[in-house]
PDB file of C-alpha atoms in Angstrom:
ATOM      1  CA  MET R   1      12.667 -11.421   5.194  1.00 68.00           C
ATOM      2  CA  ILE R   2      13.761 -14.303   6.402  1.00 82.00           C
ATOM      3  CA  GLU R   3      10.342 -15.714   7.844  1.00 85.00           C
ATOM      4  CA  LYS R   4       8.603 -15.733   4.855  1.00 87.00           C
ATOM      5  CA  GLU R   5      11.145 -17.522   2.693  1.00 89.00           C
ATOM      6  CA  ILE R   6      11.253 -20.358   5.565  1.00 89.00           C
ATOM      7  CA  VAL R   7       7.526 -20.550   5.527  1.00 89.00           C
ATOM      8  CA  LYS R   8       6.960 -20.939   1.106  1.00 91.00           C
ATOM      9  CA  LYS R   9      10.115 -23.378   1.245  1.00 90.00           C
ATOM     10  CA  ILE R  10       8.423 -25.666   3.729  1.00 89.00           C
ATOM     11  CA  LYS R  11       5.141 -25.181   2.227  1.00 89.00           C
ATOM     12  CA  ALA R  12       6.822 -25.834  -0.973  1.00 89.00           C
ATOM     13  CA  GLY R  13       8.192 -29.040   1.151  1.00 87.00           C
ATOM     14  CA  ASP R  14      11.711 -27.970   0.400  1.00 86.00           C
ATOM     15  CA  GLU R  15      13.623 -28.771   3.765  1.00 84.00           C
ATOM     16  CA  GLN R  16      15.970 -26.181   3.305  1.00 87.00           C
ATOM     17  CA  GLY R  17      13.430 -24.158   4.773  1.00 85.00           C
ATOM     18  CA  LEU R  18      13.830 -26.816   7.888  1.00 83.00           C
ATOM     19  CA  ARG R  19      17.328 -25.544   7.826  1.00 86.00           C
ATOM     20  CA  LEU R  20      16.498 -22.154   7.855  1.00 88.00           C
ATOM     21  CA  LEU R  21      14.438 -22.852  10.559  1.00 85.00           C
ATOM     22  CA  TYR R  22      16.591 -24.287  13.035  1.00 85.00           C
ATOM     23  CA  GLN R  23      19.484 -21.940  12.019  1.00 86.00           C
ATOM     24  CA  HIS R  24      17.348 -18.854  12.613  1.00 86.00           C
ATOM     25  CA  TYR R  25      14.763 -19.819  15.669  1.00 86.00           C
ATOM     26  CA  SER R  26      16.749 -22.586  17.340  1.00 85.00           C
ATOM     27  CA  SER R  27      18.072 -20.869  20.399  1.00 86.00           C
ATOM     28  CA  ALA R  28      15.548 -18.726  20.875  1.00 86.00           C
ATOM     29  CA  LEU R  29      12.872 -21.575  20.632  1.00 87.00           C
ATOM     30  CA  TYR R  30      15.258 -24.258  23.239  1.00 86.00           C
ATOM     31  CA  GLY R  31      15.254 -21.549  25.042  1.00 86.00           C
ATOM     32  CA  ILE R  32      12.108 -20.816  25.468  1.00 86.00           C
ATOM     33  CA  ALA R  33      11.028 -24.747  25.903  1.00 85.00           C
ATOM     34  CA  PHE R  34      14.316 -25.137  29.116  1.00 85.00           C
ATOM     35  CA  ARG R  35      12.485 -22.225  30.966  1.00 83.00           C
ATOM     36  CA  PHE R  36       9.355 -24.232  30.396  1.00 81.00           C
ATOM     37  CA  LEU R  37      10.023 -27.367  31.801  1.00 82.00           C
ATOM     38  CA  ASN R  38      13.560 -26.828  33.188  1.00 82.00           C
ATOM     39  CA  ASP R  39      15.235 -30.032  31.475  1.00 80.00           C
ATOM     40  CA  GLU R  40      17.813 -30.219  28.522  1.00 83.00           C
ATOM     41  CA  MET R  41      16.488 -33.871  27.480  1.00 83.00           C
ATOM     42  CA  TYR R  42      12.900 -32.827  27.656  1.00 84.00           C
ATOM     43  CA  ALA R  43      13.745 -29.358  26.102  1.00 85.00           C
ATOM     44  CA  GLU R  44      15.278 -30.512  23.086  1.00 86.00           C
ATOM     45  CA  GLU R  45      12.070 -33.359  22.514  1.00 86.00           C
ATOM     46  CA  VAL R  46       9.634 -30.150  22.895  1.00 87.00           C
ATOM     47  CA  LEU R  47      11.690 -28.395  20.321  1.00 86.00           C
ATOM     48  CA  GLN R  48      11.947 -31.900  18.076  1.00 86.00           C
ATOM     49  CA  ASN R  49       8.391 -31.658  18.541  1.00 86.00           C
ATOM     50  CA  THR R  50       7.834 -28.407  17.294  1.00 89.00           C
ATOM     51  CA  TYR R  51      10.189 -28.673  14.286  1.00 87.00           C
ATOM     52  CA  LEU R  52       7.586 -31.672  13.016  1.00 86.00           C
ATOM     53  CA  LYS R  53       4.874 -29.521  13.879  1.00 90.00           C
ATOM     54  CA  VAL R  54       5.735 -26.766  12.178  1.00 89.00           C
ATOM     55  CA  TRP R  55       6.015 -29.069   9.357  1.00 89.00           C
ATOM     56  CA  ASN R  56       2.990 -30.244   8.958  1.00 88.00           C
ATOM     57  CA  LYS R  57       0.662 -28.226  10.132  1.00 91.00           C
ATOM     58  CA  ILE R  58       2.515 -25.086   7.753  1.00 92.00           C
ATOM     59  CA  ASP R  59      -0.978 -25.175   6.066  1.00 91.00           C
ATOM     60  CA  GLN R  60      -2.545 -23.918   8.934  1.00 91.00           C
ATOM     61  CA  TYR R  61      -0.392 -20.826   9.190  1.00 90.00           C
ATOM     62  CA  ASP R  62      -2.172 -17.448   9.057  1.00 88.00           C
ATOM     63  CA  PRO R  63      -0.192 -14.949   8.630  1.00 86.00           C
ATOM     64  CA  GLU R  64      -3.007 -12.328   9.363  1.00 86.00           C
ATOM     65  CA  LYS R  65      -3.069 -13.724  12.840  1.00 85.00           C
ATOM     66  CA  ALA R  66       0.744 -14.025  13.670  1.00 84.00           C
ATOM     67  CA  ALA R  67       3.659 -13.406  13.144  1.00 86.00           C
ATOM     68  CA  PHE R  68       5.539 -16.905  12.187  1.00 89.00           C
ATOM     69  CA  TYR R  69       7.801 -16.974  15.548  1.00 88.00           C
ATOM     70  CA  THR R  70       4.432 -16.753  17.657  1.00 88.00           C
ATOM     71  CA  TRP R  71       3.289 -19.353  15.978  1.00 91.00           C
ATOM     72  CA  MET R  72       6.066 -21.532  16.449  1.00 90.00           C
ATOM     73  CA  VAL R  73       6.300 -20.407  20.141  1.00 89.00           C
ATOM     74  CA  ASN R  74       2.709 -21.493  20.668  1.00 88.00           C
ATOM     75  CA  ILE R  75       3.196 -24.541  19.601  1.00 90.00           C
ATOM     76  CA  LEU R  76       6.126 -24.739  20.979  1.00 90.00           C
ATOM     77  CA  LYS R  77       4.156 -24.064  24.388  1.00 88.00           C
ATOM     78  CA  ASN R  78       1.363 -26.800  23.904  1.00 85.00           C
ATOM     79  CA  SER R  79       3.743 -29.360  23.266  1.00 85.00           C
ATOM     80  CA  ALA R  80       5.761 -28.220  26.881  1.00 84.00           C
ATOM     81  CA  ILE R  81       2.647 -28.338  28.376  1.00 84.00           C
ATOM     82  CA  ASP R  82       1.694 -32.200  27.066  1.00 80.00           C
ATOM     83  CA  ILE R  83       5.049 -33.382  27.830  1.00 79.00           C
ATOM     84  CA  SER R  84       5.052 -31.426  31.420  1.00 77.00           C
ATOM     85  CA  ARG R  85       1.663 -32.950  31.838  1.00 76.00           C
ATOM     86  CA  THR R  86       2.501 -36.313  31.070  1.00 72.00           C
ATOM     87  CA  LEU R  87       5.570 -35.888  34.209  1.00 67.00           C
ATOM     88  CA  LYS R  88       3.255 -34.918  36.448  1.00 63.00           C
ATOM     89  CA  PHE R  89       1.081 -37.728  35.836  1.00 49.00           C
ATOM     90  CA  GLN R  90       3.976 -39.851  35.913  1.00 53.00           C
ATOM     91  CA  ASN R  91       5.212 -37.846  39.314  1.00 52.00           C
ATOM     92  CA  GLU R  92       1.891 -38.488  40.845  1.00 49.00           C
ATOM     93  CA  LYS R  93       1.390 -42.143  39.998  1.00 46.00           C
ATOM     94  CA  LYS R  94       5.249 -42.452  42.031  1.00 45.00           C
ATOM     95  CA  THR R  95       4.339 -40.218  44.592  1.00 45.00           C
ATOM     96  CA  VAL R  96       1.411 -40.781  47.230  1.00 40.00           C
ATOM     97  CA  SER R  97       1.370 -37.144  48.677  1.00 42.00           C
ATOM     98  CA  PHE R  98       1.656 -34.469  46.242  1.00 42.00           C
ATOM     99  CA  ASP R  99       1.989 -30.812  47.860  1.00 45.00           C
ATOM    100  CA  ASN R 100      -1.035 -28.350  45.821  1.00 45.00           C
ATOM    101  CA  ASP R 101       0.202 -25.783  47.576  1.00 43.00           C
ATOM    102  CA  VAL R 102       3.893 -25.708  46.479  1.00 39.00           C
ATOM    103  CA  HIS R 103       2.611 -25.117  42.924  1.00 42.00           C
ATOM    104  CA  SER R 104       0.087 -22.813  43.271  1.00 44.00           C
ATOM    105  CA  ASP R 105       2.926 -20.433  44.551  1.00 45.00           C
ATOM    106  CA  LYS R 106       4.914 -20.990  42.013  1.00 43.00           C
ATOM    107  CA  LYS R 107       2.116 -20.240  39.223  1.00 45.00           C
ATOM    108  CA  GLU R 108       1.459 -17.388  41.624  1.00 51.00           C
ATOM    109  CA  ASN R 109       4.995 -16.463  41.588  1.00 51.00           C
ATOM    110  CA  ILE R 110       5.161 -16.699  38.186  1.00 50.00           C
ATOM    111  CA  LEU R 111       2.077 -14.209  36.898  1.00 51.00           C
ATOM    112  CA  SER R 112       3.142 -11.827  39.540  1.00 57.00           C
ATOM    113  CA  LEU R 113       6.425 -11.869  38.096  1.00 53.00           C
ATOM    114  CA  GLY R 114       4.590 -11.780  34.451  1.00 55.00           C
ATOM    115  CA  MET R 115       2.808  -8.825  35.748  1.00 58.00           C
ATOM    116  CA  GLU R 116       5.617  -6.795  36.744  1.00 60.00           C
ATOM    117  CA  ALA R 117       7.589  -7.533  33.532  1.00 61.00           C
ATOM    118  CA  LYS R 118       4.313  -6.076  31.975  1.00 62.00           C
ATOM    119  CA  GLN R 119       4.375  -3.321  34.338  1.00 67.00           C
ATOM    120  CA  MET R 120       7.956  -2.243  33.940  1.00 66.00           C
ATOM    121  CA  LEU R 121       7.956  -2.858  30.195  1.00 69.00           C
ATOM    122  CA  LYS R 122       4.586  -0.008  30.442  1.00 74.00           C
ATOM    123  CA  ASP R 123       7.232   2.620  31.962  1.00 76.00           C
ATOM    124  CA  ILE R 124       9.876   1.926  29.194  1.00 80.00           C
ATOM    125  CA  ASP R 125       9.995   4.162  26.157  1.00 87.00           C
ATOM    126  CA  GLU R 126       8.234   2.359  23.328  1.00 87.00           C
ATOM    127  CA  LYS R 127      11.080   2.130  21.117  1.00 91.00           C
ATOM    128  CA  TYR R 128      13.548   0.517  23.707  1.00 86.00           C
ATOM    129  CA  VAL R 129      10.371  -2.285  24.297  1.00 81.00           C
ATOM    130  CA  GLN R 130      10.038  -2.868  20.158  1.00 85.00           C
ATOM    131  CA  VAL R 131      14.068  -3.615  19.935  1.00 84.00           C
ATOM    132  CA  LEU R 132      12.838  -6.241  23.410  1.00 76.00           C
ATOM    133  CA  ASP R 133      10.165  -7.194  21.050  1.00 76.00           C
ATOM    134  CA  TYR R 134      11.690  -8.218  18.099  1.00 79.00           C
ATOM    135  CA  LEU R 135      15.170  -9.821  19.629  1.00 73.00           C
ATOM    136  CA  TYR R 136      13.717 -12.004  22.032  1.00 67.00           C
ATOM    137  CA  LEU R 137       9.658 -12.637  21.065  1.00 68.00           C
ATOM    138  CA  ARG R 138      10.502 -12.773  17.662  1.00 71.00           C
ATOM    139  CA  GLY R 139      14.027 -14.223  17.323  1.00 71.00           C
ATOM    140  CA  TYR R 140      15.499 -11.129  15.294  1.00 76.00           C
ATOM    141  CA  SER R 141      18.948 -10.781  15.025  1.00 78.00           C
ATOM    142  CA  GLN R 142      20.276  -6.960  15.252  1.00 80.00           C
ATOM    143  CA  SER R 143      21.065  -6.828  11.975  1.00 84.00           C
ATOM    144  CA  GLU R 144      17.567  -7.826  10.493  1.00 85.00           C
ATOM    145  CA  MET R 145      16.367  -5.702  13.158  1.00 87.00           C
ATOM    146  CA  SER R 146      17.926  -3.280  11.598  1.00 90.00           C
ATOM    147  CA  GLU R 147      17.017  -4.197   8.031  1.00 91.00           C
ATOM    148  CA  GLU R 148      13.390  -4.395   8.632  1.00 88.00           C
ATOM    149  CA  LEU R 149      12.659  -1.912  10.494  1.00 91.00           C
ATOM    150  CA  ASP R 150      14.861   0.465   8.459  1.00 93.00           C
ATOM    151  CA  ILE R 151      17.453   1.621  11.781  1.00 93.00           C
ATOM    152  CA  PRO R 152      20.931   1.642  11.169  1.00 93.00           C
ATOM    153  CA  ILE R 153      22.480  -1.396  12.822  1.00 90.00           C
ATOM    154  CA  GLY R 154      24.433   1.488  15.262  1.00 91.00           C
ATOM    155  CA  THR R 155      21.103   2.635  16.411  1.00 93.00           C
ATOM    156  CA  ILE R 156      19.767  -0.977  17.111  1.00 89.00           C
ATOM    157  CA  LYS R 157      22.950  -1.859  19.037  1.00 87.00           C
ATOM    158  CA  THR R 158      22.400   0.983  20.979  1.00 91.00           C
ATOM    159  CA  ARG R 159      18.657   0.649  21.945  1.00 89.00           C
ATOM    160  CA  VAL R 160      19.217  -2.932  22.563  1.00 82.00           C
ATOM    161  CA  LYS R 161      21.250  -2.254  25.268  1.00 83.00           C
ATOM    162  CA  LYS R 162      19.700   0.657  26.662  1.00 86.00           C
ATOM    163  CA  ALA R 163      16.892  -1.317  26.740  1.00 80.00           C
ATOM    164  CA  ILE R 164      17.923  -4.098  28.857  1.00 73.00           C
ATOM    165  CA  ASP R 165      20.013  -1.471  31.453  1.00 77.00           C
ATOM    166  CA  LEU R 166      16.915   0.136  31.722  1.00 79.00           C
ATOM    167  CA  LEU R 167      15.079  -3.127  32.510  1.00 72.00           C
ATOM    168  CA  ARG R 168      17.730  -4.540  34.380  1.00 69.00           C
ATOM    169  CA  SER R 169      17.792  -1.147  36.714  1.00 72.00           C
ATOM    170  CA  LYS R 170      13.577  -1.952  37.286  1.00 69.00           C
ATOM    171  CA  LEU R 171      14.788  -5.224  38.811  1.00 63.00           C
ATOM    172  CA  ASP R 172      14.905  -6.352  42.182  1.00 56.00           C
ATOM    173  CA  LYS R 173      18.947  -7.762  42.292  1.00 50.00           C
ATOM    174  CA  GLU R 174      16.980 -10.840  43.667  1.00 46.00           C
ATOM    175  CA  THR R 175      14.428 -11.449  40.742  1.00 52.00           C
ATOM    176  CA  ALA R 176      17.090 -10.176  38.263  1.00 51.00           C
ATOM    177  CA  LEU R 177      19.712 -13.330  39.550  1.00 46.00           C
ATOM    178  CA  LEU R 178      16.730 -15.583  39.815  1.00 46.00           C
ATOM    179  CA  TYR R 179      15.097 -15.734  36.912  1.00 49.00           C
ATOM    180  CA  GLY R 180      17.446 -13.359  34.519  1.00 53.00           C
ATOM    181  CA  ILE R 181      16.541 -10.302  32.052  1.00 53.00           C
ATOM    182  CA  GLY R 182      15.604 -12.964  29.090  1.00 55.00           C
ATOM    183  CA  ALA R 183      13.120 -15.159  31.336  1.00 54.00           C
ATOM    184  CA  VAL R 184      11.503 -11.688  32.802  1.00 55.00           C
ATOM    185  CA  ILE R 185      10.570 -11.199  29.134  1.00 58.00           C
ATOM    186  CA  VAL R 186       9.684 -14.490  28.016  1.00 54.00           C
ATOM    187  CA  LEU R 187       7.193 -14.093  30.711  1.00 52.00           C
ATOM    188  CA  TRP R 188       5.650 -10.546  29.898  1.00 55.00           C
ATOM    189  CA  TRP R 189       5.323 -12.180  26.606  1.00 55.00           C
ATOM    190  CA  LEU R 190       3.045 -14.747  28.371  1.00 49.00           C
ATOM    191  CA  ILE R 191       1.053 -12.461  30.016  1.00 47.00           C
ATOM    192  CA  LYS R 192       0.884 -10.556  26.928  1.00 54.00           C
ATOM    193  CA  SER R 193      -0.445 -13.210  24.889  1.00 50.00           C
ATOM    194  CA  LEU R 194      -2.581 -14.433  27.497  1.00 45.00           C
ATOM    195  CA  GLY R 195      -4.520 -10.931  27.514  1.00 50.00           C
ATOM    196  CA  PHE R 196      -3.578 -10.047  31.491  1.00 44.00           C
TER     197      PHE R 196
END
């Protein structure tokens, strides 16, 4: 499996591991960083910080505790939070009045949407939730998923389409347009990882 190969190469100090990491995970990780920060430049900075930390901290990775992708997302999330705090501090210095209620409402809306996503996915058959998990959260391609789960690629494609259709049918139109399916799935993962 590609994760094991990447970890092995990075642990050996082989830069090919970083190239593989970029090829297989950059779009998924960038998407998460962009959703956190809503800024291309800062999302790219978070992505680069994440690669650097993965390279420097690979010996801290324990496959018994988390999947490699999950471990990387946690590193990315912490980098995004650090940048977000820095930006917030800079903005507070520049701005005399700061409206905390707006931020509180946003946090409540995000938490509410994440809980809604969690409930929606509870109502969907496990085989469909599984493909969403592998595709969006673990960063697998459909062919990698087929190999990992030992399920024909045609079945994987059908399940992915069905899973997205089921989720879309459960989202109200406003939420679907505002956030998109991918963002809802990421919020579900965050809620899940935070233990809500």
